[in-house]
XYZ file of C-alpha atoms in Angstrom:
384
model
C 52.159 38.551 -13.263
C 54.658 36.598 -11.178
C 53.501 35.707 -7.673
C 56.181 33.181 -6.772
C 59.488 33.865 -5.054
C 62.694 32.814 -6.733
C 64.939 30.128 -5.272
C 67.384 32.670 -3.846
C 64.708 34.460 -1.818
C 63.246 31.153 -0.644
C 66.716 30.074 0.485
C 67.132 33.369 2.328
C 63.865 32.786 4.175
C 64.804 29.215 5.095
C 68.248 30.203 6.349
C 66.969 33.117 8.443
C 64.321 30.845 9.946
C 66.931 28.209 10.812
C 69.221 30.776 12.463
C 66.368 32.401 14.390
C 64.649 29.229 15.574
C 66.920 28.596 18.615
C 66.069 32.141 19.739
C 62.340 31.542 19.672
C 59.401 32.379 21.875
C 60.974 31.459 25.215
C 64.070 33.544 24.455
C 61.945 36.512 23.358
C 59.687 36.277 26.414
C 62.669 36.184 28.762
C 64.270 39.215 27.132
C 60.949 41.067 26.995
C 60.317 40.627 30.707
C 63.854 41.769 31.529
C 63.747 44.613 28.952
C 67.002 43.115 27.725
C 68.237 43.530 24.114
C 68.020 40.479 21.868
C 71.731 40.781 21.121
C 72.377 37.075 20.541
C 69.960 36.624 17.648
C 71.075 39.967 16.172
C 74.685 38.764 16.290
C 73.807 35.386 14.758
C 71.975 36.992 11.841
C 74.740 39.562 11.448
C 77.404 36.861 11.261
C 75.473 35.276 8.397
C 75.278 38.646 6.614
C 71.544 39.226 6.954
C 71.376 42.377 9.111
C 72.689 44.431 6.183
C 71.148 42.377 3.406
C 69.693 45.528 1.801
C 72.895 47.573 1.896
C 75.367 47.991 -0.988
C 77.964 45.265 -1.425
C 80.826 47.741 -1.657
C 80.216 48.640 2.003
C 79.854 45.063 3.211
C 76.125 44.671 2.626
C 74.254 41.960 0.800
C 73.405 44.080 -2.237
C 69.702 43.313 -1.950
C 66.752 45.559 -1.300
C 63.752 45.962 0.935
C 62.315 42.723 -0.504
C 65.190 40.845 1.119
C 65.193 42.864 4.348
C 61.432 42.369 4.715
C 61.987 38.623 4.386
C 64.558 38.755 7.216
C 62.123 40.712 9.386
C 59.253 38.327 8.681
C 61.132 35.061 9.115
C 62.837 35.976 12.384
C 59.466 37.122 13.753
C 57.798 33.944 12.500
C 60.180 31.985 14.745
C 58.975 33.999 17.749
C 61.724 36.629 17.950
C 60.786 39.864 16.120
C 63.638 42.380 15.818
C 62.142 45.851 16.060
C 65.411 47.700 15.488
C 65.754 46.292 11.978
C 63.059 48.822 11.085
C 65.067 51.843 12.186
C 68.688 50.762 11.804
C 68.736 48.703 8.615
C 65.611 50.086 6.933
C 65.499 53.817 7.714
C 69.094 54.685 8.584
C 70.663 52.249 6.151
C 68.468 53.343 3.258
C 68.871 57.081 3.941
C 72.655 56.979 4.308
C 73.013 54.704 1.256
C 70.915 57.043 -0.878
C 71.825 60.519 0.390
C 75.076 60.197 2.341
C 78.395 61.326 0.908
C 81.287 58.930 0.468
C 82.824 59.804 3.837
C 79.523 59.113 5.619
C 79.009 55.869 3.778
C 82.518 54.684 4.632
C 82.056 55.633 8.284
C 78.590 54.193 8.945
C 77.529 51.607 6.366
C 80.117 48.873 7.054
C 79.094 48.777 10.726
C 75.405 48.734 9.820
C 76.035 45.950 7.327
C 78.044 43.826 9.753
C 75.690 44.483 12.648
C 78.602 45.900 14.661
C 76.602 49.027 15.424
C 73.068 50.375 15.114
C 71.789 53.792 14.111
C 68.341 54.622 15.480
C 65.958 57.292 14.240
C 64.671 60.434 15.988
C 61.768 62.274 14.402
C 58.976 62.055 16.999
C 58.410 64.981 19.371
C 55.928 65.516 22.216
C 54.037 68.346 20.469
C 54.493 67.398 16.802
C 52.804 63.987 16.629
C 52.392 62.967 13.005
C 52.768 66.557 11.776
C 56.346 66.636 10.518
C 56.052 70.356 9.733
C 55.659 71.131 13.453
C 59.047 69.690 14.427
C 60.611 72.090 16.925
C 64.133 70.642 17.256
C 66.467 73.112 15.584
C 69.958 72.978 14.144
C 71.958 76.177 13.635
C 75.438 76.674 12.288
C 78.237 77.581 14.663
C 81.397 78.009 12.642
C 82.091 74.679 10.988
C 79.792 72.833 13.387
C 76.066 72.508 13.990
C 74.302 73.028 17.325
C 71.096 71.054 17.923
C 68.482 72.162 20.438
C 65.201 70.435 21.214
C 63.595 67.234 22.379
C 62.767 63.890 20.778
C 60.264 61.413 22.184
C 59.710 57.650 21.993
C 63.088 56.885 20.457
C 63.529 53.122 20.253
C 66.803 51.432 21.108
C 68.955 54.468 21.853
C 70.796 52.447 24.512
C 71.869 49.948 21.828
C 72.978 52.501 19.236
C 76.223 54.123 18.181
C 74.413 57.073 16.615
C 70.973 58.517 16.032
C 69.638 59.945 12.774
C 67.989 63.213 13.862
C 65.403 65.241 11.944
C 65.756 68.960 12.739
C 64.606 72.360 11.473
C 67.294 74.372 9.740
C 65.132 77.278 8.619
C 61.800 78.171 7.043
C 60.769 77.960 3.408
C 59.892 81.517 2.390
C 57.422 80.377 -0.261
C 55.361 78.026 1.899
C 56.154 79.114 5.438
C 56.906 75.501 6.311
C 59.963 74.241 8.134
C 63.080 73.390 6.179
C 64.161 70.020 7.516
C 67.612 68.460 7.541
C 68.986 65.130 8.749
C 72.035 64.687 10.968
C 73.887 61.572 12.106
C 74.563 62.342 15.765
C 76.842 60.049 17.803
C 75.116 58.944 20.997
C 77.955 60.440 23.056
C 77.730 63.886 21.430
C 78.321 66.762 23.897
C 74.994 68.312 24.909
C 72.918 65.189 24.216
C 71.302 63.604 27.259
C 68.630 60.930 27.561
C 65.959 59.721 29.931
C 64.340 56.260 29.779
C 60.643 56.383 28.921
C 58.762 53.621 30.779
C 56.152 51.795 28.711
C 53.740 49.078 29.778
C 54.285 46.870 26.733
C 56.768 44.114 27.512
C 59.265 44.253 24.665
C 63.073 43.980 24.700
C 63.648 47.356 23.052
C 63.557 50.315 25.437
C 62.179 53.772 24.685
C 63.857 57.091 25.440
C 63.365 60.831 25.499
C 66.342 62.696 24.022
C 67.324 66.217 25.079
C 69.540 68.337 22.822
C 71.043 71.315 24.662
C 73.246 72.938 22.034
C 74.475 69.464 21.166
C 77.507 69.997 18.977
C 78.171 67.936 15.853
C 80.635 68.448 13.040
C 79.558 69.676 9.637
C 80.113 66.121 8.398
C 77.040 65.033 10.386
C 74.678 66.684 7.874
C 73.216 64.156 5.427
C 73.068 65.438 1.863
C 71.953 69.000 1.287
C 70.708 71.315 4.037
C 66.934 71.647 3.742
C 66.492 68.377 1.823
C 65.381 66.453 4.904
C 61.707 66.141 4.017
C 62.519 64.166 0.865
C 65.143 62.133 2.709
C 62.741 61.285 5.542
C 60.118 59.898 3.223
C 62.658 57.785 1.398
C 63.288 56.135 4.762
C 59.726 55.999 6.052
C 58.366 53.765 3.296
C 60.986 51.057 4.033
C 60.151 51.407 7.729
C 56.464 50.798 7.030
C 57.209 47.852 4.741
C 59.564 46.161 7.189
C 57.122 46.955 10.003
C 54.442 45.188 7.996
C 56.757 42.214 7.444
C 57.444 42.051 11.176
C 53.677 41.994 11.807
C 53.157 39.209 9.261
C 55.829 37.169 11.024
C 54.228 37.771 14.430
C 50.855 36.664 13.038
C 52.356 33.526 11.524
C 54.024 32.585 14.799
C 50.891 33.199 16.872
C 48.751 31.230 14.434
C 51.179 28.326 14.524
C 51.057 28.217 18.309
C 47.260 28.478 18.326
C 46.733 25.764 15.721
C 49.103 23.388 17.501
C 47.271 23.964 20.775
C 43.845 23.586 19.133
C 44.857 20.264 17.571
C 46.087 18.788 20.835
C 43.950 20.342 23.549
C 41.012 18.052 24.285
C 38.441 18.890 26.971
C 35.396 17.001 25.711
C 35.147 14.334 23.044
C 37.169 16.098 20.335
C 40.182 18.431 20.196
C 38.999 22.022 20.591
C 40.109 22.792 17.021
C 37.197 20.682 15.757
C 34.722 23.282 17.012
C 33.855 26.184 14.735
C 34.040 28.646 17.618
C 37.783 27.966 17.558
C 38.457 26.996 13.950
C 36.616 29.820 12.171
C 38.405 32.710 13.943
C 41.733 31.025 13.258
C 40.798 30.541 9.598
C 39.848 34.215 9.397
C 43.192 35.192 10.928
C 45.000 32.995 8.396
C 43.219 34.695 5.490
C 43.950 38.172 6.810
C 47.609 37.307 7.413
C 47.996 35.926 3.893
C 46.433 39.046 2.377
C 48.720 41.282 4.435
C 51.748 39.250 3.323
C 50.858 39.772 -0.337
C 50.489 43.527 0.121
C 53.792 43.676 1.982
C 55.576 41.809 -0.806
C 54.055 44.161 -3.378
C 55.100 47.262 -1.426
C 58.679 45.987 -1.095
C 58.846 45.195 -4.820
C 57.474 48.633 -5.744
C 60.013 50.409 -3.519
C 62.947 48.391 -4.874
C 61.914 49.185 -8.446
C 61.917 52.930 -7.775
C 58.159 53.298 -8.216
C 55.873 55.443 -5.995
C 55.588 53.346 -2.856
C 53.506 55.514 -0.535
C 50.148 53.845 -1.147
C 51.248 50.182 -1.034
C 53.555 50.834 1.946
C 50.762 52.409 3.958
C 48.269 49.736 2.957
C 50.711 46.960 3.880
C 51.418 48.521 7.272
C 47.690 48.885 7.987
C 46.734 45.382 6.895
C 49.627 43.656 8.618
C 49.221 45.446 11.949
C 45.513 44.603 11.999
C 46.245 40.990 11.064
C 48.976 40.600 13.696
C 46.890 42.010 16.508
C 43.895 39.858 15.552
C 46.014 36.728 15.208
C 47.752 37.128 18.572
C 44.483 37.986 20.290
C 42.830 34.892 18.852
C 45.837 32.774 19.798
C 45.458 33.972 23.387
C 41.730 33.228 23.283
C 42.364 29.767 21.851
C 44.684 28.982 24.743
C 42.113 30.111 27.289
C 43.757 30.855 30.619
C 47.032 29.480 29.288
C 47.090 32.369 26.854
C 48.086 34.630 29.730
C 50.706 32.238 31.093
C 54.337 33.294 30.743
C 55.390 29.885 29.420
C 53.253 30.272 26.287
C 54.873 33.599 25.401
C 51.895 35.238 23.694
C 51.373 38.355 25.800
C 54.698 40.040 24.849
C 53.813 39.538 21.178
C 50.379 41.063 21.784
C 52.115 44.087 23.297
C 54.419 44.506 20.301
C 51.555 43.998 17.832
C 49.561 46.637 19.691
C 52.497 49.042 19.534
C 52.827 48.437 15.787
C 49.189 49.363 15.299
C 50.169 52.810 16.597
C 53.724 53.168 15.335
C 55.573 53.994 13.191
C 52.370 55.500 11.805
C 48.976 54.987 13.387
C 46.072 53.433 11.556
C 44.081 56.681 11.538
C 46.786 58.579 9.633
C 47.018 55.704 7.172
C 43.273 55.922 6.614
C 43.667 59.679 6.110
C 46.363 59.001 3.502
C 44.268 56.497 1.588
C 41.158 58.693 1.747
C 43.049 61.683 0.383
C 45.583 60.199 -2.031
C 43.904 56.988 -3.186
C 40.258 58.064 -3.162
C 40.692 61.757 -3.867
C 38.598 62.871 -0.895
C 39.130 66.278 0.729
C 41.905 66.518 3.270
C 40.612 66.499 6.843
C 43.690 67.728 8.700
C-alpha cells in the first residue's frame, strides 16, 4: 500500500498554501465579521488554476480529481482562510455537470467554473424535508418547451455570489415505489419567478445563507441535467465529493487552529515554564493532533476511492464525521489554550469555531452519518 503523496500533489499543496497565506486568519476574521465574500483569495487561486483543478482540461480545468480539489480545500483552510463554496461550486456542481451534463451545458458552465469567473451553488435542502431526500416538495412541470419550478429551498449557501443554482426538484412519482422522481436543473440566479430572502445565522462566516422561493420560475428545457427522473443518482454522485471536500476543509481548520495553539503554548509563560510544558495543555493538544491526522488519512482514502470509481459512500461519510469532530475539538482546545485571548477578535479563533460547528451539522449531520454506518457498514436494522 502506498501512503505517500507524489511530488505533483505535494507541489500543489505547497503552491496553494503560498497563495493562501497572505489571506490568512486576520483576513478571514475581517470578512467573517462583515459577512463579506472572500473574493480576493478565490480570485488568486482561480488565477493559478486551482479553483477548477478537478474539472476536465478540455473545458479549462486542471484535469485532476477530488484528491486534488480536497488538497486545495485543506491547504487554503490550513492557512486560516477556508473556502466553503468550493464544496458546492467546484465539488458538487462541477462534478455533476462534468458527469451528467450534455455538451451544450458543459460548454456554457464548466469554463466559468474552472476559471473561477462564476459559481454555481446547490439547492436541495427544504424546511420540511431535512435529510429525507424523498420528501422534497419543490416541483418542476413542463410548460411547452420550458420547465416551471415551484417550491422553497432553505439554507442555500452563497446564492448572492453565484451565477446559477443547481436545483433538485420533483418531476413525478415512481409508480413502482411511490417515491419521488427527482431531476436536477441549472437555474440562473436571475430566472423569472425566483426570489430570495437572506437567512440570518449566528455563526460568523463570510458566506451568507438564503431561502429561495420558486413561484413558477421559468427555465428553458436546456436547464435539465441529463435524463428527467435521474436526479437521485446524480445527487449522490455530487454528495460524496461534497462530504470529502468538507472533510478536507475541516482537516485544514484543525491544522490551523493547532498551529496557533501550539505557538501560543510555546511562548506564553505565566509561571516558571511556558504553559505548553504542562500536561493540562499539552495532552489535549496531542490528542487533537492524533485525531486530525486520523481524519486526514480517511479523507485522503475517500478522495482516492471516489476518483477510482469505487463505492465511496462509506469512506466519504466516515471522513466527514471524523474530520468535523477533529476540527471542532481542535478549535475548541485552541480557544481554551489561549484562555481569555481565545475569545479576542485579534486571535481569529471564534469564526473558525463557528464554521467547524456548522460543518458538524452540514452538509450531513453526524447522526445521519452514524445511521449510515450502522445500517450499511454494520448491517444493523434501519431506524428511520
